[in-house]
Coordinates of C-alpha atoms and ligand atoms in Angstrom, one line a residue:
X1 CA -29.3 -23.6 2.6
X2 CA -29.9 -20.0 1.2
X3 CA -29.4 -16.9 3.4
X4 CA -32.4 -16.1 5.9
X5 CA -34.6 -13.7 4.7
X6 CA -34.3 -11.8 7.7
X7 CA -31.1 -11.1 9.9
X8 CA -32.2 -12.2 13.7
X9 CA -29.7 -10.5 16.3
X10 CA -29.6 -11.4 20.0
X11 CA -30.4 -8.9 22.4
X12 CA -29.3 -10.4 25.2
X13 CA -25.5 -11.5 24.1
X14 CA -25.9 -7.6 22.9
X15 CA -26.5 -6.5 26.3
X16 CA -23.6 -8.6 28.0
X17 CA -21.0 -7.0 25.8
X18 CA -22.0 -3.6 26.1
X19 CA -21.8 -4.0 29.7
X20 CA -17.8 -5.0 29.7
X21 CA -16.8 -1.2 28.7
X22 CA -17.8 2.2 29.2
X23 CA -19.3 4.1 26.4
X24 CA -17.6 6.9 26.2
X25 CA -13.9 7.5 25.4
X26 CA -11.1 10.3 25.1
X27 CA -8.3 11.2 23.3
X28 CA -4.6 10.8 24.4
X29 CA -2.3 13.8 24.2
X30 CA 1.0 13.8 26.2
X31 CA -0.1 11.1 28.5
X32 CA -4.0 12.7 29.6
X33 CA -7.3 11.9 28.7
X34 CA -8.6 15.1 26.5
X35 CA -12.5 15.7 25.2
X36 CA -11.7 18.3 22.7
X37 CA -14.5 20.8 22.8
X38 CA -17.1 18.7 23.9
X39 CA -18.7 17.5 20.8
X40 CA -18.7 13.7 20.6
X41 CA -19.2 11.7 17.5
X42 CA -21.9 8.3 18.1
X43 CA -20.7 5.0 16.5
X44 CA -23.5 2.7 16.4
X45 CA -23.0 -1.2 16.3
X46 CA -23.8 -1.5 12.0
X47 CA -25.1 -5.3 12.9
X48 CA -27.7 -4.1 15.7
X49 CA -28.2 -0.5 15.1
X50 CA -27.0 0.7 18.9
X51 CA -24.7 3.1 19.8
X52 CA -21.8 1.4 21.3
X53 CA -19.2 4.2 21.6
X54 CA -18.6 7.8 21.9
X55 CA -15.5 9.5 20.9
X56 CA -14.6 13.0 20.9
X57 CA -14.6 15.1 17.2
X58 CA -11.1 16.3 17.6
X59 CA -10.3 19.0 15.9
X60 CA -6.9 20.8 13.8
X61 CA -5.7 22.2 17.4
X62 CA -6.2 18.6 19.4
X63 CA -4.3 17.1 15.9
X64 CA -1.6 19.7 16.5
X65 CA -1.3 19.4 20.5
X66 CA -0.7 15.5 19.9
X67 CA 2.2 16.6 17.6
X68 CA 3.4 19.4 19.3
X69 CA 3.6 16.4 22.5
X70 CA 5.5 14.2 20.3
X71 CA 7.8 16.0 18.8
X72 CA 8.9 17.2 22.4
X73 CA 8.7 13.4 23.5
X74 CA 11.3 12.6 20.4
X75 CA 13.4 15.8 20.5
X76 CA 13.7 15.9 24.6
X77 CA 12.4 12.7 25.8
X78 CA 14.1 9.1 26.7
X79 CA 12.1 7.1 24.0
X80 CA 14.4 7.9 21.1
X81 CA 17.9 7.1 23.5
X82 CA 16.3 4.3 25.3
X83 CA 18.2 0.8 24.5
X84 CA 16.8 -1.3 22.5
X85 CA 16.6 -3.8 25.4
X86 CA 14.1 -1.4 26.9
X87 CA 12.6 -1.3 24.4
X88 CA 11.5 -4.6 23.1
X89 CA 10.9 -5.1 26.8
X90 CA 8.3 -2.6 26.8
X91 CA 6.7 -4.0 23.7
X92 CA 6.4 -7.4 24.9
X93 CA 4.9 -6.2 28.1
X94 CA 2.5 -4.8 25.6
X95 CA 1.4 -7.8 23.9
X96 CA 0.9 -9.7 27.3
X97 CA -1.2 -6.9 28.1
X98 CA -3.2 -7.4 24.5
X99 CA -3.4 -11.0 25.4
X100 CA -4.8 -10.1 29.0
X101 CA -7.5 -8.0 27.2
X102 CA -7.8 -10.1 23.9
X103 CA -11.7 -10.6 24.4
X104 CA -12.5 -6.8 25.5
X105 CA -10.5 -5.3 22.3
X106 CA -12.5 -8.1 20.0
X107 CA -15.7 -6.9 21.5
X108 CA -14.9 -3.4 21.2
X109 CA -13.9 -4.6 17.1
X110 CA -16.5 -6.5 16.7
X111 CA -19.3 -4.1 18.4
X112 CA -18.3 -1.3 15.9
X113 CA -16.9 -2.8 13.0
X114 CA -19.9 -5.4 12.1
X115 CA -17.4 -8.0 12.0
X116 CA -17.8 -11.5 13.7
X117 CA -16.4 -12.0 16.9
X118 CA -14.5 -15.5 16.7
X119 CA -12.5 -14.0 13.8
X120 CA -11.8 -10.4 15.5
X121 CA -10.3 -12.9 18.3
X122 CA -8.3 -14.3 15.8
X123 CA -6.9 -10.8 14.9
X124 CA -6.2 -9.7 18.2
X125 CA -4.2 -13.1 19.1
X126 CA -2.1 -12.1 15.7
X127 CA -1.7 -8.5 16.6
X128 CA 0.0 -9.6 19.6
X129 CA 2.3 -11.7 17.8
X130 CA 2.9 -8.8 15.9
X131 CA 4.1 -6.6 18.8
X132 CA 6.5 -10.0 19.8
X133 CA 7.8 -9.6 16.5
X134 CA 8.5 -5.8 16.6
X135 CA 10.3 -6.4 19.9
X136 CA 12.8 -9.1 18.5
X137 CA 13.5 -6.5 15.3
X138 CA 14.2 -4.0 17.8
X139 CA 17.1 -5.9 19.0
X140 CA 18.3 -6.9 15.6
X141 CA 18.5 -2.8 14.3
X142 CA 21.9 -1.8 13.3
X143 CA 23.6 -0.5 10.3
X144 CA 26.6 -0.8 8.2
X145 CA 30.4 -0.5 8.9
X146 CA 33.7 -0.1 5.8
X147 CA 36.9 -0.6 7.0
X148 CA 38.2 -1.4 3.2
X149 CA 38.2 2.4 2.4
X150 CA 42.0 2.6 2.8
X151 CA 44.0 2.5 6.2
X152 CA 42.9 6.3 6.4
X153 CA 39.2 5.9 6.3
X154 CA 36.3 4.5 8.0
X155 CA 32.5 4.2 7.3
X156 CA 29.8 4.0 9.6
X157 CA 26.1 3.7 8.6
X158 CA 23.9 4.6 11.8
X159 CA 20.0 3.9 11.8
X160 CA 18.1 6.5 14.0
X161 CA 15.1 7.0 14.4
X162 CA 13.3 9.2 11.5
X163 CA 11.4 11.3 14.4
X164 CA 7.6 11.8 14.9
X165 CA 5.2 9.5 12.4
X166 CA 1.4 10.0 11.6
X167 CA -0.3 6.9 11.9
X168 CA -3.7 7.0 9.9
X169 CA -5.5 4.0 10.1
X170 CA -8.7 2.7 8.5
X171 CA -12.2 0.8 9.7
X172 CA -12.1 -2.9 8.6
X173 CA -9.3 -4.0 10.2
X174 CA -8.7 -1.8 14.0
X175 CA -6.4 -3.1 16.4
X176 CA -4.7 -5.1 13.5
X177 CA -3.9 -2.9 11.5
X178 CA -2.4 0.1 13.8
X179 CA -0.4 -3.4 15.1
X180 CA 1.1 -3.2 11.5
X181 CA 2.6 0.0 12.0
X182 CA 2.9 1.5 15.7
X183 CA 5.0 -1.4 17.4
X184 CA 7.5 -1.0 14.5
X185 CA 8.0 3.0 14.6
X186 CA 8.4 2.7 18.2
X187 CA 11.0 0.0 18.3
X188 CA 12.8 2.1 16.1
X189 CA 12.9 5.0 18.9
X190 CA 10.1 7.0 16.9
X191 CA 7.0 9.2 18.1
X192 CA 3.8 9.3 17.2
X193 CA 0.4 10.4 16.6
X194 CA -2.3 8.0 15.8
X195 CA -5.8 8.6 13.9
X196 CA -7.7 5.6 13.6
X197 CA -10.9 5.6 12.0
X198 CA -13.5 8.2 13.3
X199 CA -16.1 4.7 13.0
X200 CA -14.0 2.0 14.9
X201 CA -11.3 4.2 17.3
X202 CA -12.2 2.5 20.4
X203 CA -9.5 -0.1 20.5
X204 CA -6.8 2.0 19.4
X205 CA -7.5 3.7 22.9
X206 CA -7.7 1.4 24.8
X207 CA -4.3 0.5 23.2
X208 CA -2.9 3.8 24.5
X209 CA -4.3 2.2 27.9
X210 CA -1.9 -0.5 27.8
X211 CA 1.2 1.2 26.6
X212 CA 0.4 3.6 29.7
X213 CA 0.5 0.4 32.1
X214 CA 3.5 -0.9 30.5
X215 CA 5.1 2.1 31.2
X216 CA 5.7 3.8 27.9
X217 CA 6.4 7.2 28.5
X218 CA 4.1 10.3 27.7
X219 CA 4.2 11.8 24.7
X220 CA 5.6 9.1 22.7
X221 CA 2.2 7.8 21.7
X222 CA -0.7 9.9 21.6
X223 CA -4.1 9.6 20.1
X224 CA -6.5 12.1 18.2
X225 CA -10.0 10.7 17.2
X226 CA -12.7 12.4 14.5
X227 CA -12.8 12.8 11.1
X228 CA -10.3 12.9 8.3
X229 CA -10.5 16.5 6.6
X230 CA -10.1 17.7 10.6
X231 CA -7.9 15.6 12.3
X232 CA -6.5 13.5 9.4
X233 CA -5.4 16.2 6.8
X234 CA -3.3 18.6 9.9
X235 CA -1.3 15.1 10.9
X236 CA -0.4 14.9 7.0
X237 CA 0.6 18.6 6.2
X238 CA 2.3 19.8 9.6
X239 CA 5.7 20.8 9.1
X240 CA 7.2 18.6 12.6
X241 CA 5.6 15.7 11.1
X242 CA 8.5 13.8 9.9
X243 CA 6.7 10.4 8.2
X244 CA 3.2 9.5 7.4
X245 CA 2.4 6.1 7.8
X246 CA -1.0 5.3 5.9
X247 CA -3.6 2.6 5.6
X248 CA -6.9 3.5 3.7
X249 CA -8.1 4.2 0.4
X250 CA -6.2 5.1 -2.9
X251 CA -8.1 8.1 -3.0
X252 CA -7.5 9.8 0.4
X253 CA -3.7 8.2 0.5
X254 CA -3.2 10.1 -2.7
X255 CA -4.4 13.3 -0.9
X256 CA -2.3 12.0 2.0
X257 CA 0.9 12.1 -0.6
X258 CA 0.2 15.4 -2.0
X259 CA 0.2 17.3 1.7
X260 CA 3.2 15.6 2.8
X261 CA 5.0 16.6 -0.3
X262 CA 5.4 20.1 0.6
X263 CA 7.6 19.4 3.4
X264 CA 9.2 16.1 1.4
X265 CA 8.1 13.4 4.2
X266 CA 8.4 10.2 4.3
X267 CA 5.7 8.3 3.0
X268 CA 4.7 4.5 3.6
X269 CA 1.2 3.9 2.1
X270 CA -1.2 0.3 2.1
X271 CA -4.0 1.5 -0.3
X272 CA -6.9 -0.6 -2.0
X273 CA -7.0 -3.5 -3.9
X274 CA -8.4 -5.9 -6.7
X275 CA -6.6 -9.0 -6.2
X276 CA -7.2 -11.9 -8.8
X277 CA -7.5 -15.6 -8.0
X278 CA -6.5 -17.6 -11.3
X279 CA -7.7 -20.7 -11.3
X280 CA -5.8 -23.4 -13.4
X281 CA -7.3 -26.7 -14.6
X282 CA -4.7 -28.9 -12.8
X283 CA -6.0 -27.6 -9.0
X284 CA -7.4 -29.2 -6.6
X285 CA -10.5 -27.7 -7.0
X286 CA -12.0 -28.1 -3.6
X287 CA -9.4 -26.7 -1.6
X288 CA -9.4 -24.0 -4.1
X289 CA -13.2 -23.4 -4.0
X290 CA -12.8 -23.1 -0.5
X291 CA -10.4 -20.6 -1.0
X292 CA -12.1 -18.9 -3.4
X293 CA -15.7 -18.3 -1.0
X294 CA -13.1 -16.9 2.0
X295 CA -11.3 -14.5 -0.6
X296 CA -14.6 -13.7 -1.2
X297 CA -16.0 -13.0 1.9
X298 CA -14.0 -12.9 4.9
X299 CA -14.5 -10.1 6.4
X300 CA -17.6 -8.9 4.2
X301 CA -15.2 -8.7 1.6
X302 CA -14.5 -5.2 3.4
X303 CA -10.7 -6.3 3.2
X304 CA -8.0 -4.7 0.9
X305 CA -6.8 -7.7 0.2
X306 CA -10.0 -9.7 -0.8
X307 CA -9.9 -12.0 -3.5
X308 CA -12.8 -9.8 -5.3
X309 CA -11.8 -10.9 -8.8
X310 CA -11.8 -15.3 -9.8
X311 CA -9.8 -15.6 -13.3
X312 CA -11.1 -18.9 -14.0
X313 CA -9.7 -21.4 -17.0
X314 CA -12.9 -21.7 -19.5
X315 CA -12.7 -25.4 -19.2
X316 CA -13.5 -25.6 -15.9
X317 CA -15.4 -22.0 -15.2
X318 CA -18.9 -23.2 -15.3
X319 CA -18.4 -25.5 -12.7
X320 CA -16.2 -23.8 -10.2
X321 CA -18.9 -21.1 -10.4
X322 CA -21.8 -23.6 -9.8
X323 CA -19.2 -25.0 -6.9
X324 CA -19.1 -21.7 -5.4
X325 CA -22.4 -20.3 -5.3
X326 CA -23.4 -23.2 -3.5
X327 CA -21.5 -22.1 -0.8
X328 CA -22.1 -18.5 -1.5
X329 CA -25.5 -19.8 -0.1
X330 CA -24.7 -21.7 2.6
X331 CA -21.8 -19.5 4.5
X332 CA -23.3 -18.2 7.9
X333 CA -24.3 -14.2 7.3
X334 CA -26.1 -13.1 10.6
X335 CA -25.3 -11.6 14.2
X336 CA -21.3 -11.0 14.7
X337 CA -21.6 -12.1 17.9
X338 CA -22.8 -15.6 17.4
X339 CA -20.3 -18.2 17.0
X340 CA -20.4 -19.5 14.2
X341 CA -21.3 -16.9 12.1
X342 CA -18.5 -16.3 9.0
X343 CA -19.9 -12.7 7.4
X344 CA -21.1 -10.2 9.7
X345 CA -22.2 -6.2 9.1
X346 CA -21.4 -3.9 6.5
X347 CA -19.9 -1.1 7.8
X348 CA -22.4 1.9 7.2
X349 CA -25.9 1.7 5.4
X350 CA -24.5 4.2 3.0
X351 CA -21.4 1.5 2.1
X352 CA -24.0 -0.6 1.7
X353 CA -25.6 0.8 -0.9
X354 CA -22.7 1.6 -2.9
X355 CA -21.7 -2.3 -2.8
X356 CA -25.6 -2.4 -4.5
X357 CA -25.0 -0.2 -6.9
X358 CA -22.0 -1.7 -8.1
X359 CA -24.0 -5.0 -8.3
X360 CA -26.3 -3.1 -10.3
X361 CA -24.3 -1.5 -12.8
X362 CA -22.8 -4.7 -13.4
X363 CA -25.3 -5.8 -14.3
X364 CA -27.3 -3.0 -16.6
X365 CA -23.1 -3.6 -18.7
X366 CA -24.3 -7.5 -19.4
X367 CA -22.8 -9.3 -16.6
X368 CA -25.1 -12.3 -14.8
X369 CA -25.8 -12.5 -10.7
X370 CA -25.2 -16.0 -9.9
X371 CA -25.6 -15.9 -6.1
X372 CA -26.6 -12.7 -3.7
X373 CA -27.4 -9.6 -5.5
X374 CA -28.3 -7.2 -2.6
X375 CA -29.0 -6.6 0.8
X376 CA -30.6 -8.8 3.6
X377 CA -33.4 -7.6 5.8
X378 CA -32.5 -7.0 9.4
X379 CA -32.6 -3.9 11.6
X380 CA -28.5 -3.6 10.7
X381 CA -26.8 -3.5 7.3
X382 CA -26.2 -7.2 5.8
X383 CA -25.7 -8.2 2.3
X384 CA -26.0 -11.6 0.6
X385 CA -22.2 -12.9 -0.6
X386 CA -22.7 -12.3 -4.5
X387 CA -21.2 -13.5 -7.3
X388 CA -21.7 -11.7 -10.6
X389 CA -20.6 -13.7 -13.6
X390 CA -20.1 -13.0 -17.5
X391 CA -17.3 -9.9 -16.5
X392 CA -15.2 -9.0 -19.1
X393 CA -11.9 -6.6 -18.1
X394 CA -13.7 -3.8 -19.4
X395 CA -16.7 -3.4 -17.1
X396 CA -16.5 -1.4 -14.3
X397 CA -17.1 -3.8 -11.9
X398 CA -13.8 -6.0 -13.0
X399 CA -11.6 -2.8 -12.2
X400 CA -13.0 -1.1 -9.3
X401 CA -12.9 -2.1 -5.6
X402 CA -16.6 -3.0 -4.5
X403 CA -15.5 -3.8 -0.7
X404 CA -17.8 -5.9 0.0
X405 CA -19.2 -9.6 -0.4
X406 CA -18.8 -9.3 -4.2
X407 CA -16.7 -11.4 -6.2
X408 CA -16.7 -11.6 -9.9
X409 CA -15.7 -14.4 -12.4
X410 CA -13.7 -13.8 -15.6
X411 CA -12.0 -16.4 -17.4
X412 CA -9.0 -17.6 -19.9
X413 CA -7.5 -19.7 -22.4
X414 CA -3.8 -19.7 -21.8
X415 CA -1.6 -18.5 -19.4
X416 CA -0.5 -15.0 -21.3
X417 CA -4.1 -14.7 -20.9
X418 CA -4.3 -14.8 -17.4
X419 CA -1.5 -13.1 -16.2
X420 CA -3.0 -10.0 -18.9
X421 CA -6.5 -10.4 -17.2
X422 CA -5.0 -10.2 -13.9
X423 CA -2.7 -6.9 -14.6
X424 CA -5.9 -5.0 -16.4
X425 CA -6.3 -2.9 -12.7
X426 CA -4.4 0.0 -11.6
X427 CA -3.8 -1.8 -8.3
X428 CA -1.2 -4.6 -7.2
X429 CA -2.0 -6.0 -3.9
X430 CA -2.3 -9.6 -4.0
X431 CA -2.9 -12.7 -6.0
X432 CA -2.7 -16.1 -6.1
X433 CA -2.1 -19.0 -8.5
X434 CA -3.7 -22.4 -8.1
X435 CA -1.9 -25.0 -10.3
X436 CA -0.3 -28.6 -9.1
X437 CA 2.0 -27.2 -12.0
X438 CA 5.2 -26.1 -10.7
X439 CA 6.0 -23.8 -14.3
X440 CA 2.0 -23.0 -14.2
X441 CA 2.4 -21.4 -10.6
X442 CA 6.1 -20.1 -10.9
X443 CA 5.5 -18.7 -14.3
X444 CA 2.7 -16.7 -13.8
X445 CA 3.3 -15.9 -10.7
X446 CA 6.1 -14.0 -12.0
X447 CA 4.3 -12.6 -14.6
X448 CA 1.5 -10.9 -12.0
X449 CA 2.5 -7.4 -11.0
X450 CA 1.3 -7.7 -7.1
X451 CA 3.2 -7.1 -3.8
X452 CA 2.0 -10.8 -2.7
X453 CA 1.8 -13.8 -4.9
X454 CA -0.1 -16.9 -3.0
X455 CA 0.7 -20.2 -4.2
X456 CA -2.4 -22.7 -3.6
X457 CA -3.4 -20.8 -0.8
X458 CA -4.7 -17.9 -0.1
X459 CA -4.5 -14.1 2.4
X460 CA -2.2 -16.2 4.2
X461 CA 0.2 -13.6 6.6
X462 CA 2.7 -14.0 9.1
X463 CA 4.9 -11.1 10.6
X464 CA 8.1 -12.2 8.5
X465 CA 7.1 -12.3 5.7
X466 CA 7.1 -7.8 3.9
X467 CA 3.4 -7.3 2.6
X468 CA 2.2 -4.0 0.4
X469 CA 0.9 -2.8 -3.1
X470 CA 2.8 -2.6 -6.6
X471 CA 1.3 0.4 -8.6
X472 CA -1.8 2.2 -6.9
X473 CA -2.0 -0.3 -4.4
X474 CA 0.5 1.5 -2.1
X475 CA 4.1 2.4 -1.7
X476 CA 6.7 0.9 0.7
X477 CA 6.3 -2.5 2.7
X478 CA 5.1 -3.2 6.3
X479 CA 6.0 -6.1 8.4
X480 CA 9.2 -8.6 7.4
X481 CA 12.7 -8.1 8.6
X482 CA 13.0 -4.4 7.2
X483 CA 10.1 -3.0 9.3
X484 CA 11.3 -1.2 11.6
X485 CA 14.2 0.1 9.5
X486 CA 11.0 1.9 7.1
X487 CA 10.7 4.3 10.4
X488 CA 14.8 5.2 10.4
X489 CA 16.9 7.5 8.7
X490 CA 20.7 6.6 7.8
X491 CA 23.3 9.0 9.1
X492 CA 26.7 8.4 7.3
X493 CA 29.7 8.6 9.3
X494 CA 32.7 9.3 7.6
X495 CA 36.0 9.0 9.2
X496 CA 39.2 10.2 8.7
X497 CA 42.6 8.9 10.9
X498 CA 46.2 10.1 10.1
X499 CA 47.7 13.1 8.7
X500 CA 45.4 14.8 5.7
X501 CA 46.6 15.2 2.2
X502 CA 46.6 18.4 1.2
X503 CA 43.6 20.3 -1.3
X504 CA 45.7 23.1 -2.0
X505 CA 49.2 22.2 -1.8
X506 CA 51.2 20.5 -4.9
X507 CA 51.5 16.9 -4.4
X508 CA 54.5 16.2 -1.7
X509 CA 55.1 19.5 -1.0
Ligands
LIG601 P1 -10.3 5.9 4.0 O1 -9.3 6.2 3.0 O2 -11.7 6.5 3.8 O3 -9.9 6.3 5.5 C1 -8.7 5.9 6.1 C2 -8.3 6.8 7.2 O4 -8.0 8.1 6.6 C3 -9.4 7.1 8.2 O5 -8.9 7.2 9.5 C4 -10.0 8.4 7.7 O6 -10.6 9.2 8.7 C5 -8.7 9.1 7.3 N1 -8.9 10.3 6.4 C6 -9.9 10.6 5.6 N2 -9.7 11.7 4.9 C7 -8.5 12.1 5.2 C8 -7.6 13.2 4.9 N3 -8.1 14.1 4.0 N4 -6.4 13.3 5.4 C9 -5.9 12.4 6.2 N5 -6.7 11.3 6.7 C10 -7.9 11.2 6.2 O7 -10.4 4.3 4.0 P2 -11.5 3.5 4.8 O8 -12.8 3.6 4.1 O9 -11.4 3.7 6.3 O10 -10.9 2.0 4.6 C11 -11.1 1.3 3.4 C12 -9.9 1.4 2.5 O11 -8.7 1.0 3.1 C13 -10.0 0.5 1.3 O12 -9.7 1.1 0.1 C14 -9.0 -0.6 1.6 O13 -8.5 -1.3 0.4 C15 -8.0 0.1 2.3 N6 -7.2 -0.8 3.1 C16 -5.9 -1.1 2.6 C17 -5.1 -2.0 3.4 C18 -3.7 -2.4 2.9 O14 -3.0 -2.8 3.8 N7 -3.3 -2.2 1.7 C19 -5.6 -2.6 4.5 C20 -6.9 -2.2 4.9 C21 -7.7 -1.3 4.2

C-alpha cells in the first residue's frame, strides 16, 4: 500500500476534542493565573490547520516575576525543608492526578504537536511512571559520612537542594519531556520556572493545574509561556537562577550555555541527535527491519533520538533497504486522531520544508530516494517516510539532523568500519547494534561514542536506566538512580572533637 495521495482528516473527532478544554490559557507565577500584557500567541493544530490554543507572549518581566516567585518560594518557603516523605507524597499524588487526566493531556499533545493520539497516551501513561519514580528517589537522597578520619574528626557530605532551576523544554515531546526534569528538581527540594515550547505549552499548564490540587505550594513551580529570545534567554542569564535544565536544539542549548556562564550555573543539557543503527549480517533481520521503520519514524522522526542514520553490512544492504521501503510504504501517515494511525503532522509548514530541502540536497550530492521524497497533500503539513540511499559520511545529509521521517542508509565491510561510520557526527545520542554475535554487539558497542547503546532493540526507556548525549549531543544525564542528585549541591561538613593541636605553638608545648 503506498501513502494516499491526499491526507483526509475527520472533522467531527476534531470537533469532540476541541470541546474537552478551553482555548485559552495563562501563565503561572507564584500560584495565579497571569496574561502578561494581553498579547496571545495562536497555536494551530499542524494536522488540521485550526487553532486549538492560545497562550499568552510572556515577556523578560513575566520571565523575571516567575523567578523573582521562586527564589522567595526556595529561600523562604517550606518546599526546600519539607521531608522527603512529603514530598514523594506530593508527587505521587501528582501522577494519580496525570493518570486521572491522561486522555485530556494526550489530546491537548496531540492537538498541537501533530502527533498521533494512541502513542501520546502512551507517553502520558510513562510520564506518570516517571513522577512514581521521582518520588521513591526522593526517599532514597542522602549523602556520605567518614568516621575513619582519626578519633578527632568526622565527615559529613549533605545533599541540598541546588536552589531555583530553569526548565526549558522543547515541542516534540510535551508533557514527557518536562516529566524528565521537574519531578526530579522538586524531589530534591528545588524551585522552579518552566518554559515549554511557545508551539505545544498547553499541557505543561495544565500540569501546574495538578501540582496546585495536590497541594504543592506557590511559588515552587511557576510557568512562563512565549518565545525563546523573550522568555527563554532572561531564565538562562538571570543572576538568582541557580541551574538550567535544557532540552532542545544544539544550537540554542549552546546559546543556553554561553548566558549561564557568566554567573557559572549549573548546566544539564539533552541536545540533538544522529543516532546510527548498524546492522550486522548475523540479525534477525525482521525484528530488526521492524526496528529500523520505528527508529525511522516514530514520532515523524521529530525525535532526538530517532534512528535517522541505518549502517548497513554490504552483504545484506540491498535487501534490508528493499525490506524497508516496503514498509516505508505501508505505515499509516494520516489524521493523529485516528487510531491506528503510526506518523502524524509535522510540526510547522516551515519545518516541513526544511525536512524537503534536506531531501533535496541529498540528492543534487548523488544520493538515491528509495521511498518518500516529500510532502503529502492535505490541508496540514504531512510528509511521506523517506529513505534516501547511496550516503556516504561526507554528505550533508549523513551528519546533520533532518527531524523528520528521513532515514538514510550507509553501509560497511567490517566492524572498525562501522563503529568509524557511526562516530563520523559531532553528536552522541544513541545507537544500537543488531548482531546474534555476543563479541559483534559488545565490541562495537563499546567502540560507539553514544550516551545509549541498544542491543537488538531499539529507543527502548525506562526511568532507571540514566539517558543523555556524549559530545554535542548534551551534557549531564537525566533519569536513573542519580537524578535527583543532578539538582543538589554537596555541603561538606567537617568536624572536629577534642582538644586542637596547636598551628602556632612548637609541637608539645
Ligand atoms: P529549540 O532549541 O528550538 O527550542 C527548545 C526550547 O528553547 C523552546 O522552548 C524554545 O522556545 C527555547 N528557546 C529558543 N531560543 C531560546 C533562547 N535564546 N534562550 C532560551 N531558550 C530558548 O528546539 P525545538 O525545535 O523545540 O526541539 C527540537 C530539538 O530538540 C531537536 O534538536 C532535538 O534533537 C532536541 N531534543 C533533544 C532531546 C534529548 O533528550 N536529547 C529530546 C527532545 C528534543
Amino acid at each position: 500500500m503506498n501513502a494516499p495521495a491526499r491526507i483526509a482528516v475527520d472533522t467531527k473527532k476534531l470537533n469532540d476534542a476541541l470541546a474537552r478544554f478551553p482555548r485559552d490559557r495563562a501563565m503561572s507565577i507564584a500560584g495565579r493565573a497571569v496574561g502578561g500584557d494581553g498579547e496571545m500567541i495562536e497555536r494551530s493544530s499542524p494536522a488540521h490547520g485550526v487553532v486549538v490554543t492560545r497562550i499568552p507572549r510572556g515577556r523578560a518581566e513575566d520571565a523575571r516575576a516567575a523567578i523573582a516567585a521562586a527564589r522567595l518560594a526556595f529561600d523562604n518557603g517550606p518546599w526546600p525543608r519539607e521531608t522527603a516523605s512529603n514530598r514523594a507524597r506530593l508527587l505521587l499524588k501528582t501522577a494519580d492526578l496525570i493518570d486521572r487526566d491522561r486522555e485530556l493531556i494526550a489530546i491537548l499533545d496531540t492537538l498541537e504537536s501533530g502527533k498521533p493520539l494512541a502513542q501520546a497516551r502512551g507517553e502520558i501513561e510513562g510520564a506518570a511512571d516517571i513522577w512514581r519514580y521521582a518520588a521513591s528517589l526522593a526517599r532514597e537522597l542522602s549523602g556520605e559520612s567518614y568516621a575513619n578520619l582519626g578519633a578527632d574528626r568526622l565527615g559529613v557530605v549533605l545533599r541540598e537542594p541546588i536552589g531555583v532551576v530553569s526548565i526549558i523544554t522543547p515541542w516534540n515531546f510535551p508533557f514527557l519531556i518536562v516529566s524528565q526534569k521537574l519531578p526530579f528538581a522538586l524531589a530534591a527540594g528545588c524551585t522552579c520556572v518552566v518554559k515549554p515550547s511557545e508551539m505545544t505549552s498547553a499541557s505543561t499548564l495544565h500540569l501546574m493545574n495538578l501540582l496546585a490540587e495536590a497541594g504543592l505550594p506557590e511559588g515552587v513551580c511557576n510557568v512562563v509561556t512565549g518565545y525563546g529570545p523573550e522568555v527563554g534567554a532572561p531564565l538562562t542569564a538571570d543572576p538568582e537562577v541557580d541551574m538550567i535544565s535544557f532540552t532542545g536544539s544544539t544550537r540554542v542549548g549552546r546559546a543556553a550555555v554561553a548566558a549561564g556562564a557568566a554567573t557559572l550555573k549549573k548546566v544539564s543539557m539533552e541536545l540533538g541527535g544522529k543516532n546510527p543503527q548498524l546492522i550486522f549480517p548475523d540479525a534477525d533481520m525482521d525484528a530488526a527491519l521492524d526496528a529500523a521503520t520505528f527508529g525511522a519514524y516514530f514520532n515523524a522522526g521529530e525525535c532526538c533520538n530517532a534512528g535517522s542514520r541505518l549502517l548497513l553490512h554490504s552483504s545484506i544492504a540491498d535487501e534490508f533497504i528493499e525490506g524497508l521501503a516496503a514498509r516505508a510504504r505501508s505505515v499509516k501517515v494520516g489524521d493523529p486522531l485516528d487510531a491506528d494511525t503510526r506518523v502524524g503532522a509535522i510540526i510547522t509548514s516551515d519545518h516541513l520544508g526544511k525536512i524537503e530541502d534536506h531531501v533535496t540536497a541529498a540528492e543534487r550530492d548523488g544520493a538515491q530516494v528509495r521511498a518518500g521524497g516529500g510532502r503529502l497533500e492535505s490541508s496540514g503539513f504531512f510528509m511521506a517516510p523517506t529513505i534516501v540511499d547511496k550516503v556516504t559520511a561526507a554528505m550533508a545529509i549523513a551528519r546533520a539532523e533532518v527531524f523528520g521521517p528521513v532515514v538514510v542508509t550507509l553501509s560497511f565491510d567490517t566492524r572498525e568500519e562501522a563503529i568509524a561510520l557511526a562516530n563520523a557526527t559531532d553528536y552522541g545520542l544513541s545507537a544500537s547494534v543488531w548482531s546474534r554475535d555476543v563479541d559483534t554487539a559488545i565490541g562495537v558497542g563499546r567502540g560507539v561514542r553514544a550516551g545509549t547503546i541498544w542491543v537488538n532493540t531499539f529507543m527502548d526507556g525506562t526511568p532507571e536506566l540514566p539517558f543523555g548525549g556524549y559530545r554535542q549531543s548534551g551534557v549531564g544525564r537525566e533519569l536513573g538512580r542519580n537524578a535527583v542528585k543532578d539538582y543538589t549541591e554537596e555541603k561538606t561538613f567537617h568536624v572536629h572533637t577534642g582538644p586542637r593541636t596547636s598551628w602556632w605553638l612548637p609541637r608539645g608545648a
